[in-house]
Amino acid sequence: MAANISSKTYVRSTRSGKVQKIVREVYLRTDIPCSSQLCKACLEFAPRNAAGQSQPFVLSDKPAGTKAFPCGHYLVPDTNALLNAMDLFEQSSAFYDVIILQTVLEELRNRSLPLYNRLISLTSSEEKRFYVFFNDFRVETYVQREVEESVNDRNDRAVRMAVKWYGQHLLAQVGKVNAPAIVMLTDDQDNIRKAKKEGIDAATLRQYIGTLADNESLLDMIPESQNAGRQDLNKGAQPLYPEYFTVSRMMTGVKAGLMHQGIFNVSPYNYLEGSIKVPAFPKPLVILGRENINRAVDGDVVVVELLPQDQWKQPSTKIIEEDTVTKNEDADAEPQQDFVSDREKKALQEQVKRTHKSGSETQPQPTAQVVGVIKRNWRQYVGHIDPSSAGKGSSQGRTLENVFLIPMDKKIPKIRLRTRQVSELLGKRLLVTIDAWDRDSRHPVGHFVRSLGELETKAAETEALLLEWDVQYRPFPKTVLDCLPKEGHDWRVPTSTDDPGWRDREDLRHLLICSIDPVGCQDIDDALHARKLSNGNYEVGVHIADVSNFVKPANAMDSEASIRGTTVYLVDKRIDMLPPLLGTDLCSLKPYVERYAFSVLWELNDNADIVNVRFTKSVIKSREAFSYEQAQLRIDDDSQQDELTLGMRMLLSLSRRLKKKRMEAGALSLSSPEVKVQMESETSDPIDVKTKQLLDTNSLVEEFMLFANISNQL
């Protein structure tokens, strides 16, 4: 490795008034590759691993061409481009062979962690070909911040420097004819002006997309806040909303206790009403009316100021939905004078009347108004276009139109979209993003991301639910699949107990263990056993699949599982927390095969009192996988006298004693569909066999799983 050392000295004063000298050193290298498959020089000098192999180069040797760059091109976006239009870079129809600079990646992480995580996912995709180039560690592309230069200007200069180096580097390697263009993407006009002055190819997102074929759907995805052709619907009119306070004024007010900061929550029943819970008051502050809500969206971190006492009110008990009250609203016009519509005024008047009639016992609650937003909680939203907002000519042509999107979430206001695809998007479930909400706009403006399909179709509505509830349903990335055992479904517990996999594990394969689950269960995560001991007591065991053997801390699979949280079951499919190889095979305690487990073993007497308990990692071999019905039939069949059946009867008997003791000690029994069936049966016909099986065997499993949790805490 060739390296240089760059150092810079800083001087700062400490709290005690002394001067402190800080020296920062950066080790600069010359062997950080460009990762273009066209370049042979970088391939020769690229760093290698212990096996002497270099990482495969990412950028294609035949990058796609456009009208402006027919010989092919690589893209280098700056931070603003990624902040404003991450949806565009995730599209499968464009944006391949993208160079992500270290400068941009770190700035994005500081400004938006969710977008940073989405970008990291793109860099892991082999298909999209996103390459992270560590420009701050390469000699030729390292940029030192100048005196009185802002951090933003330094970062812009670092991006231009890297783009210029890439162009010169590839030109020297493959010649002018074969060298692809290096295109900087940014919506910063000053950055574009400086880039063109330095001879660098640069374009805004709109300009670049204009050079692509079939670009109409991509043009709709350009953020409205960055749209140079944005229509000013309310030019010259008075602002509709109060201006936000400055950050310094808000922070001073919060510190003095005159203002309050918290998370804004919209009522799911009334879009004109919200609340905010703050430490200074025992009850949430009520925020009523469009003007007091002041462009806050559900989940935003806001600062509020109390209103005078004569404006305090009770929360509404009336359901007021925005799409009903503001139906037939014109998406191409803003209200000039009647900012709050007559319908909304009438709804609020009815609310006040109900409050006054509620009696003197009900005291009005303090109300507040939003004076600023500290942090936006905007995300991607699912909804459909309001047909009444689409023009009559929407079925013809490709004219640019303004329409309203009605979100599925009733707490989110209508979003104005500007699109050329109204005829194609009507009657579809759509995914959109909010871009901005200016003072002169009654509604937030956003852009179209993609269509999910026809309204009320199973595929579209299922995906809409997954997106609305933030369920991660994308396929597992390659980095996660690489964490799986190389043997795949052929993986087996090592036969030799000297193998490292047996370390600290107890051999419990001799025990008669079985599992009891609903019919069709594939991910068997727990199993049970019971046996009589020579001293007359009972040994009971609960065995949990040892997933930790395959999911190591902080690896890609562990991170993915922490994001997903749990396996989600839908009517027709399931969204796995772990790859199916683990969930339904290697970590499933299937019968007749050896599996790693974590076991809890108790010794109990005839009264089900705990005599001893211990925990251990183990290797088990389940003898059978029963459904509730099969287990109950076997328990009730007197002809079955084998040890496995006797063990299940033992478990059922002990579970009943445990439950009786818990209930006598004051345990709470929560109602469930099974309990309801049992209660109805006790008052009418005798309980049927199938219900009895469900109640008894489910109680058996639940009782011992509860027992395991209690013992673990003890």
CSV table of C-alpha atoms in Angstrom, one decimal, residues 153-429:
chain,number,residue,atom,x,y,z
A,153,ASP,CA,-18.9,24.4,0.0
A,154,ARG,CA,-16.0,22.1,0.9
A,155,ASN,CA,-18.2,19.0,0.3
A,156,ASP,CA,-19.4,20.4,-3.1
A,157,ARG,CA,-15.8,21.0,-4.1
A,158,ALA,CA,-14.8,17.4,-3.0
A,159,VAL,CA,-17.6,16.0,-5.2
A,160,ARG,CA,-16.4,18.1,-8.2
A,161,MET,CA,-12.8,17.0,-7.6
A,162,ALA,CA,-13.8,13.3,-7.5
A,163,VAL,CA,-15.8,13.7,-10.7
A,164,LYS,CA,-12.9,15.4,-12.5
A,165,TRP,CA,-10.5,12.7,-11.3
A,166,TYR,CA,-12.7,9.9,-12.5
A,167,GLY,CA,-13.0,11.5,-16.0
A,168,GLN,CA,-9.2,12.0,-16.3
A,169,HIS,CA,-8.4,8.5,-14.9
A,170,LEU,CA,-10.7,6.6,-17.2
A,171,LEU,CA,-9.6,8.7,-20.2
A,172,ALA,CA,-6.0,7.8,-19.6
A,173,GLN,CA,-6.9,4.1,-19.2
A,174,VAL,CA,-9.2,3.5,-22.2
A,175,GLY,CA,-8.9,6.5,-24.5
A,176,LYS,CA,-11.3,9.2,-25.6
A,177,VAL,CA,-13.4,6.9,-27.8
A,178,ASN,CA,-14.2,4.3,-25.1
A,179,ALA,CA,-14.2,6.4,-22.0
A,180,PRO,CA,-17.7,6.8,-20.4
A,181,ALA,CA,-18.9,10.2,-19.4
A,182,ILE,CA,-18.8,11.0,-15.6
A,183,VAL,CA,-22.0,12.9,-14.9
A,184,MET,CA,-22.5,14.8,-11.6
A,185,LEU,CA,-26.2,15.0,-10.5
A,186,THR,CA,-27.2,17.9,-8.4
A,187,ASP,CA,-30.1,20.4,-7.9
A,188,ASP,CA,-27.7,23.0,-6.6
A,189,GLN,CA,-27.5,25.6,-9.3
A,190,ASP,CA,-24.3,27.1,-7.9
A,191,ASN,CA,-22.7,23.7,-7.9
A,192,ILE,CA,-23.7,23.2,-11.5
A,193,ARG,CA,-22.3,26.6,-12.5
A,194,LYS,CA,-18.9,25.9,-10.9
A,195,ALA,CA,-18.8,22.3,-12.4
A,196,LYS,CA,-19.4,23.6,-16.0
A,197,LYS,CA,-16.8,26.3,-15.5
A,198,GLU,CA,-14.3,23.5,-14.6
A,199,GLY,CA,-15.3,21.4,-17.6
A,200,ILE,CA,-17.3,18.8,-15.7
A,201,ASP,CA,-20.5,17.2,-17.1
A,202,ALA,CA,-23.3,18.2,-14.6
A,203,ALA,CA,-27.0,18.2,-14.8
A,204,THR,CA,-30.1,18.6,-12.5
A,205,LEU,CA,-32.3,15.5,-12.0
A,206,ARG,CA,-34.9,17.0,-14.4
A,207,GLN,CA,-32.3,17.7,-17.1
A,208,TYR,CA,-30.8,14.2,-16.8
A,209,ILE,CA,-34.2,12.4,-16.8
A,210,GLY,CA,-35.1,14.4,-19.9
A,211,THR,CA,-32.3,12.6,-21.8
A,212,LEU,CA,-33.7,9.1,-21.0
A,213,ALA,CA,-36.2,7.2,-23.1
A,214,ASP,CA,-39.7,6.7,-21.8
A,215,ASN,CA,-39.1,9.2,-19.0
A,216,GLU,CA,-42.6,10.4,-18.2
A,217,SER,CA,-43.1,8.2,-15.2
A,218,LEU,CA,-39.6,9.3,-13.9
A,219,LEU,CA,-40.4,13.0,-14.4
A,220,ASP,CA,-43.4,12.6,-12.1
A,221,MET,CA,-41.1,11.3,-9.4
A,222,ILE,CA,-39.0,14.5,-9.3
A,223,PRO,CA,-39.8,16.2,-5.9
A,224,GLU,CA,-42.1,19.1,-6.4
A,225,SER,CA,-40.0,21.3,-4.2
A,226,GLN,CA,-37.1,20.9,-6.7
A,227,ASN,CA,-39.3,21.2,-9.8
A,228,ALA,CA,-38.1,24.2,-11.9
A,229,GLY,CA,-41.4,24.1,-13.8
A,230,ARG,CA,-43.5,24.2,-10.7
A,231,GLN,CA,-46.8,26.1,-11.1
A,232,ASP,CA,-47.3,28.9,-8.7
A,233,LEU,CA,-51.0,28.4,-7.9
A,234,ASN,CA,-51.2,31.3,-5.5
A,235,LYS,CA,-48.8,33.9,-6.8
A,236,GLY,CA,-49.2,37.3,-5.1
A,237,ALA,CA,-51.8,36.0,-2.6
A,238,GLN,CA,-51.5,36.4,1.2
A,239,PRO,CA,-50.0,33.4,3.0
A,240,LEU,CA,-52.6,31.0,4.4
A,241,TYR,CA,-50.7,29.8,7.4
A,242,PRO,CA,-48.8,31.7,10.2
A,243,GLU,CA,-45.0,31.8,9.7
A,244,TYR,CA,-43.0,29.4,11.8
A,245,PHE,CA,-40.8,30.9,14.6
A,246,THR,CA,-37.1,30.7,14.2
A,247,VAL,CA,-35.3,27.8,15.8
A,248,SER,CA,-33.5,30.1,18.3
A,249,ARG,CA,-36.8,31.7,19.3
A,250,MET,CA,-38.4,28.3,19.8
A,251,MET,CA,-35.6,26.9,21.8
A,252,THR,CA,-35.5,29.9,24.0
A,253,GLY,CA,-39.2,29.7,24.6
A,254,VAL,CA,-39.0,26.0,25.4
A,255,LYS,CA,-36.2,26.5,27.8
A,256,ALA,CA,-38.1,29.3,29.6
A,257,GLY,CA,-41.2,27.1,29.8
A,258,LEU,CA,-43.3,29.5,27.6
A,259,MET,CA,-43.4,27.0,24.7
A,260,HIS,CA,-43.6,23.3,24.7
A,261,GLN,CA,-42.0,20.6,22.5
A,262,GLY,CA,-43.5,17.2,21.7
A,263,ILE,CA,-44.8,14.8,19.1
A,264,PHE,CA,-48.0,16.0,17.2
A,265,ASN,CA,-50.8,13.4,17.0
A,266,VAL,CA,-53.8,13.8,14.8
A,267,SER,CA,-57.1,12.4,15.9
A,268,PRO,CA,-58.0,9.3,13.7
A,269,TYR,CA,-61.7,10.5,13.8
A,270,ASN,CA,-61.3,14.3,13.1
A,271,TYR,CA,-58.7,15.6,10.8
A,272,LEU,CA,-59.2,19.1,12.2
A,273,GLU,CA,-58.1,18.1,15.7
A,274,GLY,CA,-54.8,17.0,17.1
A,275,SER,CA,-53.0,16.8,20.5
A,276,ILE,CA,-49.5,17.0,21.9
A,277,LYS,CA,-48.3,15.4,25.2
A,278,VAL,CA,-45.8,17.6,27.0
A,279,PRO,CA,-44.0,17.1,30.4
A,280,ALA,CA,-45.4,20.3,31.8
A,281,PHE,CA,-49.0,19.2,31.9
A,282,PRO,CA,-50.7,15.9,33.0
A,283,LYS,CA,-53.1,15.9,30.0
A,284,PRO,CA,-52.3,16.4,26.3
A,285,LEU,CA,-52.8,19.9,24.9
A,286,VAL,CA,-55.5,20.1,22.3
A,287,ILE,CA,-54.9,21.6,18.9
A,288,LEU,CA,-58.0,22.5,17.0
A,289,GLY,CA,-58.5,23.9,13.5
A,290,ARG,CA,-56.4,24.1,10.3
A,291,GLU,CA,-54.7,27.3,11.2
A,292,ASN,CA,-53.6,26.2,14.7
A,293,ILE,CA,-52.3,22.9,13.3
A,294,ASN,CA,-50.3,25.0,11.0
A,295,ARG,CA,-49.0,22.4,8.5
A,296,ALA,CA,-48.0,19.9,11.1
A,297,VAL,CA,-48.4,16.2,10.0
A,298,ASP,CA,-49.0,13.3,12.3
A,299,GLY,CA,-45.8,12.2,14.0
A,300,ASP,CA,-43.9,15.5,13.5
A,301,VAL,CA,-41.9,16.9,16.4
A,302,VAL,CA,-43.3,20.4,16.9
A,303,VAL,CA,-43.2,23.3,19.3
A,304,VAL,CA,-46.5,24.8,20.5
A,305,GLU,CA,-47.7,27.9,22.3
A,306,LEU,CA,-50.8,28.0,24.6
A,307,LEU,CA,-53.8,30.0,23.4
A,308,PRO,CA,-55.7,32.4,25.7
A,309,GLN,CA,-58.1,30.7,28.1
A,310,ASP,CA,-61.2,32.0,26.3
A,311,GLN,CA,-60.2,29.7,23.4
A,312,TRP,CA,-59.9,26.5,25.5
A,313,LYS,CA,-62.3,23.8,24.4
A,314,GLN,CA,-63.2,20.1,24.8
A,315,PRO,CA,-62.0,17.6,22.2
A,316,SER,CA,-64.6,16.7,19.6
A,317,THR,CA,-66.8,13.6,19.8
A,318,LYS,CA,-67.8,14.0,16.1
A,319,ILE,CA,-66.2,12.1,13.2
A,320,ILE,CA,-65.0,14.5,10.6
A,321,GLU,CA,-63.2,13.1,7.6
A,322,GLU,CA,-61.3,15.3,5.2
A,323,ASP,CA,-62.3,13.6,2.0
A,324,THR,CA,-66.0,14.1,2.9
A,325,VAL,CA,-65.8,17.7,4.0
A,326,THR,CA,-63.5,18.9,1.2
A,327,LYS,CA,-65.0,16.8,-1.6
A,328,ASN,CA,-64.9,18.4,-5.1
A,329,GLU,CA,-62.1,20.8,-4.1
A,330,ASP,CA,-60.2,22.3,-7.0
A,331,ALA,CA,-56.7,21.0,-7.1
A,332,ASP,CA,-55.6,23.8,-9.5
A,333,ALA,CA,-56.6,26.6,-7.2
A,334,GLU,CA,-55.9,27.8,-3.7
A,335,PRO,CA,-58.5,29.6,-1.5
A,336,GLN,CA,-57.8,33.3,-1.5
A,337,GLN,CA,-59.9,34.6,1.4
A,338,ASP,CA,-62.0,31.7,2.8
A,339,PHE,CA,-59.0,29.6,3.9
A,340,VAL,CA,-61.2,27.6,6.3
A,341,SER,CA,-64.1,26.4,4.2
A,342,ASP,CA,-67.8,26.9,5.2
A,343,ARG,CA,-68.1,23.2,5.8
A,344,GLU,CA,-65.2,23.1,8.2
A,345,LYS,CA,-66.6,26.2,10.0
A,346,LYS,CA,-69.9,24.5,10.4
A,347,ALA,CA,-68.2,21.3,11.7
A,348,LEU,CA,-66.3,23.3,14.3
A,349,GLN,CA,-69.5,25.2,15.3
A,350,GLU,CA,-71.3,21.9,15.9
A,351,GLN,CA,-68.4,20.7,18.0
A,352,VAL,CA,-68.5,23.8,20.2
A,353,LYS,CA,-72.3,23.4,20.7
A,354,ARG,CA,-71.8,19.8,21.8
A,355,THR,CA,-69.1,20.9,24.2
A,356,HIS,CA,-71.3,23.6,25.8
A,357,LYS,CA,-74.3,21.2,26.1
A,358,SER,CA,-72.1,18.6,27.8
A,359,GLY,CA,-72.7,20.1,31.3
A,360,SER,CA,-70.8,22.1,33.8
A,361,GLU,CA,-68.9,19.1,35.1
A,362,THR,CA,-66.8,19.0,31.9
A,363,GLN,CA,-64.1,21.6,31.9
A,364,PRO,CA,-62.6,22.9,28.7
A,365,GLN,CA,-59.0,21.7,28.1
A,366,PRO,CA,-56.1,24.0,27.3
A,367,THR,CA,-55.6,24.5,23.6
A,368,ALA,CA,-52.4,25.4,21.7
A,369,GLN,CA,-51.2,26.3,18.3
A,370,VAL,CA,-48.1,25.0,16.4
A,371,VAL,CA,-45.5,27.7,16.0
A,372,GLY,CA,-42.8,25.5,14.4
A,373,VAL,CA,-41.6,22.1,13.3
A,374,ILE,CA,-38.4,20.7,14.8
A,375,LYS,CA,-38.4,17.4,12.8
A,376,ARG,CA,-40.6,16.2,10.0
A,377,ASN,CA,-41.9,12.6,10.2
A,378,TRP,CA,-42.7,12.4,6.5
A,379,ARG,CA,-42.6,9.0,5.0
A,380,GLN,CA,-44.0,7.3,1.9
A,381,TYR,CA,-47.8,7.2,1.9
A,382,VAL,CA,-50.3,4.9,0.2
A,383,GLY,CA,-53.5,6.3,-1.3
A,384,HIS,CA,-55.6,6.9,-4.4
A,385,ILE,CA,-56.4,9.9,-6.6
A,386,ASP,CA,-59.6,11.7,-5.8
A,387,PRO,CA,-61.6,11.3,-9.0
A,388,SER,CA,-63.4,14.6,-8.4
A,389,SER,CA,-60.1,16.5,-8.5
A,390,ALA,CA,-59.1,15.1,-12.0
A,391,GLY,CA,-60.1,17.2,-15.0
A,392,LYS,CA,-62.5,16.1,-17.6
A,393,GLY,CA,-59.7,15.8,-20.1
A,394,SER,CA,-57.7,13.4,-17.9
A,395,SER,CA,-58.5,10.5,-20.1
A,396,GLN,CA,-56.8,12.0,-23.1
A,397,GLY,CA,-53.3,13.3,-23.8
A,398,ARG,CA,-50.3,13.8,-21.5
A,399,THR,CA,-50.9,17.2,-20.1
A,400,LEU,CA,-49.5,18.1,-16.7
A,401,GLU,CA,-52.3,18.2,-14.1
A,402,ASN,CA,-52.8,18.8,-10.4
A,403,VAL,CA,-54.8,16.2,-8.6
A,404,PHE,CA,-55.4,15.3,-4.9
A,405,LEU,CA,-54.3,12.0,-3.4
A,406,ILE,CA,-56.4,10.7,-0.5
A,407,PRO,CA,-54.2,8.8,1.8
A,408,MET,CA,-55.3,5.5,3.4
A,409,ASP,CA,-54.3,6.9,6.7
A,410,LYS,CA,-57.1,9.2,7.7
A,411,LYS,CA,-54.7,11.2,9.9
A,412,ILE,CA,-52.7,12.4,6.9
A,413,PRO,CA,-54.0,15.4,4.9
A,414,LYS,CA,-54.8,15.3,1.2
A,415,ILE,CA,-51.6,15.6,-0.9
A,416,ARG,CA,-51.4,17.6,-4.1
A,417,LEU,CA,-49.7,15.7,-6.9
A,418,ARG,CA,-48.6,17.1,-10.3
A,419,THR,CA,-48.5,14.3,-12.9
A,420,ARG,CA,-48.8,13.6,-16.6
A,421,GLN,CA,-50.3,10.1,-16.0
A,422,VAL,CA,-53.7,10.9,-14.5
A,423,SER,CA,-55.6,8.6,-16.8
A,424,GLU,CA,-53.3,5.7,-16.0
A,425,LEU,CA,-53.3,6.4,-12.2
A,426,LEU,CA,-57.0,6.8,-11.7
A,427,GLY,CA,-58.4,3.8,-9.8
A,428,LYS,CA,-55.0,2.6,-8.7
A,429,ARG,CA,-53.3,2.3,-5.3
